[in-house]
XYZ file of C-alpha atoms in Angstrom:
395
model
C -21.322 25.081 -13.141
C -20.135 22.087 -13.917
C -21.942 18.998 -13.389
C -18.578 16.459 -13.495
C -17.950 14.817 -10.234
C -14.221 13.730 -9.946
C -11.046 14.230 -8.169
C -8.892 14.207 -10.914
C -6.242 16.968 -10.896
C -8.244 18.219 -7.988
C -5.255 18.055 -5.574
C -1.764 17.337 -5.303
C 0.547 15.644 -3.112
C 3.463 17.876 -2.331
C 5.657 16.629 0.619
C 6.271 13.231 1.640
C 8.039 11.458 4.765
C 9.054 8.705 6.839
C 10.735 8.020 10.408
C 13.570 6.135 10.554
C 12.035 2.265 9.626
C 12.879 -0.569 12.159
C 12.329 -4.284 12.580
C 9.542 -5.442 14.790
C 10.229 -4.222 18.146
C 13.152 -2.518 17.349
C 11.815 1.344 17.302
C 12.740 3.297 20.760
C 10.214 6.009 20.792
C 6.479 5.284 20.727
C 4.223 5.056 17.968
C 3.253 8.268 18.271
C 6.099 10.188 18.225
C 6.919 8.191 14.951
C 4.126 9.375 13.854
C 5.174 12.848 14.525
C 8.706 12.192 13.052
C 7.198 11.001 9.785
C 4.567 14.622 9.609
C 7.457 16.507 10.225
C 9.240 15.135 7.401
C 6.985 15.751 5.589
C 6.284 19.162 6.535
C 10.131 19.830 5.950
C 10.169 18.540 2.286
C 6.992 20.348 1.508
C 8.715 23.516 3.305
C 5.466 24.372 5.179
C 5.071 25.234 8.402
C 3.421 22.584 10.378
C 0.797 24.994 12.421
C -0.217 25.552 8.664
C -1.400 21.625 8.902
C -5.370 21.817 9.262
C -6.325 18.054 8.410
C -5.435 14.730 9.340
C -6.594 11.485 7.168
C -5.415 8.286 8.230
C -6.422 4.118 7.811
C -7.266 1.313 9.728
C -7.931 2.563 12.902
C -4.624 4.106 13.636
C -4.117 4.864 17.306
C -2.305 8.749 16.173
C -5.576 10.238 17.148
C -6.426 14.056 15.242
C -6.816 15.527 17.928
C -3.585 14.877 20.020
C -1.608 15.492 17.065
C -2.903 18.920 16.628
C -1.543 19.518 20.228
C 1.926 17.923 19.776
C 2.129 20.318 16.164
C 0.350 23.641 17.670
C -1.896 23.279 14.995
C -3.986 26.692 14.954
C -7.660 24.865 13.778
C -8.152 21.255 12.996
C -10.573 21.264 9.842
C -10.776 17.845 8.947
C -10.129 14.440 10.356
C -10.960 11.392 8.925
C -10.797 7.574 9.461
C -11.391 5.039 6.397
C -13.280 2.295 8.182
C -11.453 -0.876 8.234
C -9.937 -2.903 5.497
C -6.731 -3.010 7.050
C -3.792 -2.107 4.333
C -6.602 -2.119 2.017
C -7.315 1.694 3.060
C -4.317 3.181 1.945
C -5.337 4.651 -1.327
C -8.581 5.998 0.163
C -7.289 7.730 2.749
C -4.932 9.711 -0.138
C -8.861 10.016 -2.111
C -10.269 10.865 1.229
C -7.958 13.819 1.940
C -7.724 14.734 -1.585
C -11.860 15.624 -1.965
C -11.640 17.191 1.555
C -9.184 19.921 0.002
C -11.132 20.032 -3.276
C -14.201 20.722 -1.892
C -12.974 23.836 0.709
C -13.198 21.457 4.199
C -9.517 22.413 4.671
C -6.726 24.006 3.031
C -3.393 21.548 4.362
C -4.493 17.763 5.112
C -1.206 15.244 6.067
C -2.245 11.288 5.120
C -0.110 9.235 7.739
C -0.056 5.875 9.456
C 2.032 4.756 12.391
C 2.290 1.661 13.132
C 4.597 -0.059 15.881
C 3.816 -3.713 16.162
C 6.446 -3.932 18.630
C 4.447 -1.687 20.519
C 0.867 -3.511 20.217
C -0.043 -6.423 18.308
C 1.404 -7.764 15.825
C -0.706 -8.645 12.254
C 0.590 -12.358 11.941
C 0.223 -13.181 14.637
C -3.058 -15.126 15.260
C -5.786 -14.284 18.104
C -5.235 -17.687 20.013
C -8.048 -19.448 21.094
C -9.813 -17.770 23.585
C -12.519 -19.643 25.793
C -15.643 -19.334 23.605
C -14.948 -17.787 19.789
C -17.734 -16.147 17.898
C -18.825 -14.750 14.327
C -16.415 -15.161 11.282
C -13.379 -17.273 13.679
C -15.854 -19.730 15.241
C -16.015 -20.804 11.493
C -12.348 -20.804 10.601
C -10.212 -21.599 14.340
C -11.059 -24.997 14.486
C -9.608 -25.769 11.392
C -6.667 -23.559 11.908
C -7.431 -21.059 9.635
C -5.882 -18.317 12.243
C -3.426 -15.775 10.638
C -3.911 -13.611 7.518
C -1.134 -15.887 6.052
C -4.059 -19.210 6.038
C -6.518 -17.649 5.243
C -5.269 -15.886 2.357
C -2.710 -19.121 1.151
C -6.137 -20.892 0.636
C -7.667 -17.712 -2.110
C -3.915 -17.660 -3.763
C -4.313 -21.545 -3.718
C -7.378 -21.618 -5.773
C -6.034 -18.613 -8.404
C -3.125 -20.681 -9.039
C -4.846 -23.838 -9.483
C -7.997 -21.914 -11.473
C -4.993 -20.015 -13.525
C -2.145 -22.642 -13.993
C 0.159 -19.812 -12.102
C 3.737 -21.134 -11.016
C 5.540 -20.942 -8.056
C 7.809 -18.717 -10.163
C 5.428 -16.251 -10.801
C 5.531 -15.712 -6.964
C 9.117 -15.640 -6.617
C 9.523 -13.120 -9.061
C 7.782 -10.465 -6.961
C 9.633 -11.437 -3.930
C 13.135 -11.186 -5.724
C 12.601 -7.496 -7.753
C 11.237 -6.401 -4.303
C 14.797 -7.211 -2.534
C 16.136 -6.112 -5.853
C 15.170 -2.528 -5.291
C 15.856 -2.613 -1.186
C 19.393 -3.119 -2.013
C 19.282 0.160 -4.019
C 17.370 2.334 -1.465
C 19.098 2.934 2.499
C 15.509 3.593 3.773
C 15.259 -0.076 3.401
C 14.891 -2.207 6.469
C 16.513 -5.587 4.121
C 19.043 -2.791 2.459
C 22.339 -5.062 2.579
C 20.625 -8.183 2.247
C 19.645 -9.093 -1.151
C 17.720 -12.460 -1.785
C 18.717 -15.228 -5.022
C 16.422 -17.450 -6.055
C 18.034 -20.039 -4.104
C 17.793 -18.813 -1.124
C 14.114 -17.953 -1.677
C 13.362 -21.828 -3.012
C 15.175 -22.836 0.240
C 13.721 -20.815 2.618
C 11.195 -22.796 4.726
C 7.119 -22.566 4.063
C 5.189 -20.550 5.999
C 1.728 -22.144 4.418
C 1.839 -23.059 0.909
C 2.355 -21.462 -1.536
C 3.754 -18.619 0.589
C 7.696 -19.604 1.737
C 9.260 -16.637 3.992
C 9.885 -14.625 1.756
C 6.644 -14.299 -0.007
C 5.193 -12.689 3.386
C 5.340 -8.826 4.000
C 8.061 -7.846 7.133
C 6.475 -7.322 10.752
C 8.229 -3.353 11.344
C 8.017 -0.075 13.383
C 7.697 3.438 11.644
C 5.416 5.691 10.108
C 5.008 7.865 6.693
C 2.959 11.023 5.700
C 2.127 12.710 2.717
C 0.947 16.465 2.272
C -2.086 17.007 0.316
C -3.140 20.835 -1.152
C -5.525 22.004 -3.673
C -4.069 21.936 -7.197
C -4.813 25.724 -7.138
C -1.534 25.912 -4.598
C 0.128 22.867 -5.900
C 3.007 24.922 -7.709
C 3.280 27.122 -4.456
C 5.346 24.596 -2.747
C 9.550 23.196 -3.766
C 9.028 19.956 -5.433
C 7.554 19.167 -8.288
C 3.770 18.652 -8.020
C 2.626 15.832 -7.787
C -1.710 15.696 -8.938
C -4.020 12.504 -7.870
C -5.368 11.255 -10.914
C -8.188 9.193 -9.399
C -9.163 6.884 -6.186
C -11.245 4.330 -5.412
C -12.377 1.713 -2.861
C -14.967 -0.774 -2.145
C -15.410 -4.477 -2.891
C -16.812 -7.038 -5.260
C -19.877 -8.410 -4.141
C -20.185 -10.212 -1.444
C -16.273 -10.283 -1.495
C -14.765 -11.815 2.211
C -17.868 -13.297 3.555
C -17.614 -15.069 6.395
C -16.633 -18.699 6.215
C -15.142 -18.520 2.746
C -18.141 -18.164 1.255
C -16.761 -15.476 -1.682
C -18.823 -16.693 -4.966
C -15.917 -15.565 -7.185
C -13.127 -17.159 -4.563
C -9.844 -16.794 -6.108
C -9.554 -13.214 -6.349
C -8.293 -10.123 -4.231
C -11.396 -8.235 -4.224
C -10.294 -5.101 -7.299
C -12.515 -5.875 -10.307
C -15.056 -2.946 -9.454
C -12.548 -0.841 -7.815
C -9.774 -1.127 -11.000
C -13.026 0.181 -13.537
C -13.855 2.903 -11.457
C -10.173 3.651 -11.067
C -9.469 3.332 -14.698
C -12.169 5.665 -15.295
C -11.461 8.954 -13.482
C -8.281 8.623 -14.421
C -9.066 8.614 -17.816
C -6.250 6.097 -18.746
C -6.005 2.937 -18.835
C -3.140 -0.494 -17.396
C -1.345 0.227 -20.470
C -0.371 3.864 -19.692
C 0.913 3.158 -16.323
C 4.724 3.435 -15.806
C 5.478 2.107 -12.893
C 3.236 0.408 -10.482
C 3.407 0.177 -6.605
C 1.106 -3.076 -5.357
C 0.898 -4.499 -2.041
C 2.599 -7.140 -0.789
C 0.853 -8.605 2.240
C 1.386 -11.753 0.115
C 3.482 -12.356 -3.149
C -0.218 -13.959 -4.606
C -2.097 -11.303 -4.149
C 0.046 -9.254 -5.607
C -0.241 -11.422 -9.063
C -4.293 -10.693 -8.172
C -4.575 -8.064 -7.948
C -2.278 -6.782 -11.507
C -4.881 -9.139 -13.304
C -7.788 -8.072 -11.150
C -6.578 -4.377 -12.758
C -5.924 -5.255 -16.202
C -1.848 -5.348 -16.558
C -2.210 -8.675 -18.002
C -4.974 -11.917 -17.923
C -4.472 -14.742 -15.584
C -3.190 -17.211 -17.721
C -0.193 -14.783 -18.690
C 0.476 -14.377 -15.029
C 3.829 -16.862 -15.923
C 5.005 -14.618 -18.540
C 4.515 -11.597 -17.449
C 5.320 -12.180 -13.696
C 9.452 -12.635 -14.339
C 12.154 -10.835 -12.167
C 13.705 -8.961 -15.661
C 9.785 -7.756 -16.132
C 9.678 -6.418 -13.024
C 12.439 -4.358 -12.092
C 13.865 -1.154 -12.827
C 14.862 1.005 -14.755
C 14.063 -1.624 -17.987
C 11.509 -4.009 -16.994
C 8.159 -3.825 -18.681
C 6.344 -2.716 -15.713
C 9.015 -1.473 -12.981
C 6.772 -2.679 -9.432
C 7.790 -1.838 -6.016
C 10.275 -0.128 -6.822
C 11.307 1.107 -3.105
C 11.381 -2.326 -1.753
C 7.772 -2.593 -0.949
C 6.337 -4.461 2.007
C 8.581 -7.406 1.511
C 11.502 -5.114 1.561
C 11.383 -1.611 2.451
C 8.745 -1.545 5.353
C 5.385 -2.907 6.220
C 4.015 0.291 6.993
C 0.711 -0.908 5.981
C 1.148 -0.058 2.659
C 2.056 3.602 2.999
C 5.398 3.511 1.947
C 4.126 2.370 -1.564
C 2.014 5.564 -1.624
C 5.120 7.827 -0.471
C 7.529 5.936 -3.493
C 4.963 6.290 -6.130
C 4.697 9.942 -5.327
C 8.736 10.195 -5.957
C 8.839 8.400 -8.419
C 6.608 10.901 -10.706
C 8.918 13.673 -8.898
C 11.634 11.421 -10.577
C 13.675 10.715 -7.131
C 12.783 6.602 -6.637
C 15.855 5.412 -5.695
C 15.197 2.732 -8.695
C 13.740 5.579 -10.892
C 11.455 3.902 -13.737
C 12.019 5.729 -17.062
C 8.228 6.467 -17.585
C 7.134 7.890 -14.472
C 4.115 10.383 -15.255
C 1.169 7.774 -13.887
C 2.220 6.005 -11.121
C -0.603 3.618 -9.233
C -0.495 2.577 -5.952
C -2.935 -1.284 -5.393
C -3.346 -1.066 -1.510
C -4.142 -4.196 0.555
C -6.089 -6.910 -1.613
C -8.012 -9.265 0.262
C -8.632 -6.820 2.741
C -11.826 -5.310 1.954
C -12.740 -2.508 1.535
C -9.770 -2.166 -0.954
C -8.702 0.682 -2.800
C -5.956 2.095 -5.769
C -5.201 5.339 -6.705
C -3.270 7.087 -9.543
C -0.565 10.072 -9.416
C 0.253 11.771 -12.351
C 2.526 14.416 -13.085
C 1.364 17.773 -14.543
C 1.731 16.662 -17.792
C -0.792 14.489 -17.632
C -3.532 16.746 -16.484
């Protein structure tokens, strides 16, 4: 027996889906039937049945419990149901590792990743908590000198990697524009029709510096799903299959302690994540064809492709420009369905569902080298986590 521990070419994602994506507020069924919508889809481009479903794995505390989505679907037995704790978008990736080792390891055969999310619905992330009577823990610390939404508290980390870094405000534009870029080219796309210029971006009003409008991920209703199998019944299924490389999550240490009180400050929480990543992979930043990182923020974006070793902070100018970006000829094609910024703020699982089609070679901005595609999902928001598809090539 072998005594290896890893996931890679373990599993394989082999259907992927969305609902229909909406603005905040905008979605007329409830969260959960979105999330239903998006399984379904997914179900459908796999071409299984969905009573064959016998997993669920989801992120942040979505409210699409297991157990009444195995009624709505007629599951026959629910296996396997998981939950990464926390971190926001930062469980995205996880969840993909989290079903992944459940099917490796025999817990269940068919596991769907999904999050639904309908701020319109519920709460809405940018929104600050206001300023109830007596505050407590972490906010006591940060509300009375209006350190509120994710948008301050985060400006303040970018802030400092700029400054540390000598990054330019051009460096963040850059992300924002090839994000809009690639919405124009894809009709899932909530911003598809309304492309963004430079000007318009440098116009556009501040939101807290250095983040203007359109460096700050949408507020939208939807959901997405993948399909995860065995790589034993990967080839079983209509699309081309699509293997996880590697996954991993966790955080630096001591990384978002309370009060701002992260030793190593300016930084979205990947540097022991991106070497385990890199690792069970067994490639390394320079392999990677196309890249899928999460917007909550245009900064953390920059982060978090230095945090994993696409380039060094001080190159973050250089390498960080709008003909780099972009498909099909920049150097490292990134968020290529529109992203948060663009597409959807589905939490981060739309960049999971485009990096999978983009190895099946069906991106609506297809990159030319497509065999590893990486997903970076929710930096600052520990625990974080990345993963890596590959295509059977790479195996």
């Amino acid at each position: 027996m072998s005594s290896e521990r890893t996931l890679r070419g373990k599993a394989a994602v082999v259907g992927v889906g969305e609902s229909k994506y909406y603005k905040y507020g905008k979605a007329p069924e409830p969260e959960f039937v979105l999330a239903l919508q998006a399984i379904l889809a997914a179900c459908k481009d796999a071409g299984i049945d969905p009573h064959d479903i016998d997993g669920f794995a989801s992120f942040s505390d979505d409210r699409s419990s297991p157990v009444r989505l195995a009624i709505a679907l007629g599951i026959r037995e629910l296996r396997f149901s998981n939950m990464q704790w926390y971190g926001g978008g930062g469980g995205g990736a996880a969840a993909v590792g989290n079903a992944a080792a459940a099917v490796a390891c025999g817990m269940a055969e068919c596991v769907v990743v999904f999050r639904s999310l309908a701020q319109g619905q519920f709460n809405r992330f940018g929104k600050g908590p206001g300023a109830p009577p007596t505050t407590t823990g972490d906010m006591a610390l940060q509300l009375p000198y209006g350190a509120i939404s994710p948008g301050q508290r985060f400006a303040m980390q970018t802030r400092r990697f700029m400054h540390d870094h000598g990054v330019k405000q051009e460096a963040l534009r850059a992300i924002a524009l090839a994000s809009y870029h690639h919405a124009q080219n894809n009709p899932r796309a909530v911003m598809y029709g309304r492309p963004l210029d430079a000007a318009t971006y440098d116009a556009s009003r501040w939101i807290v510096e250095p983040f203007h409008l359109y460096d700050c991920c949408q507020e939208n209703d939807g959901a997405a799903a993948v399909i995860v199998v065995s790589a034993d019944r990967a080839r079983d299924f209509p699309h081309k299959p699509v293997y996880l490389l590697s996954a991993a999550g966790g955080s630096d240490h001591r990384f978002f302690a309370a009060a701002h009180n992260t030793p190593d400050y300016g930084t979205s929480g990947f540097t022991s994540v991106a070497k385990r990543l890199f690792e069970m992979a067994q490639v390394g930043p320079q392999d990677i064809g196309v890249l899928q990182s999460y917007e909550n923020f245009t900064g953390c974006v920059v982060m978090s492709m230095v945090e994993h070793g696409f380039f060094p902070a001080e190159a973050a100018n250089e390498f960080c420009t709008f003909e780099n970006l972009i498909a099909p000829n920049g150097r490292l094609p990134t968020n290529t369905s529109g992203g948060n910024l663009a597409e959807c703020y589905m939490h981060g699982f739309g960049l999971v569902t485009e990096a999978v089609r983009q190895v099946r070679g069906e991106s609506p901005n297809q990159a030319p080298n497509s065999d590893l595609s990486m997903v970076i999902a929710g930096p600052m928001v520990p625990p974080v986590s990345s993963c890596i598809f590959g295509s059977e090539a790479t195996l």
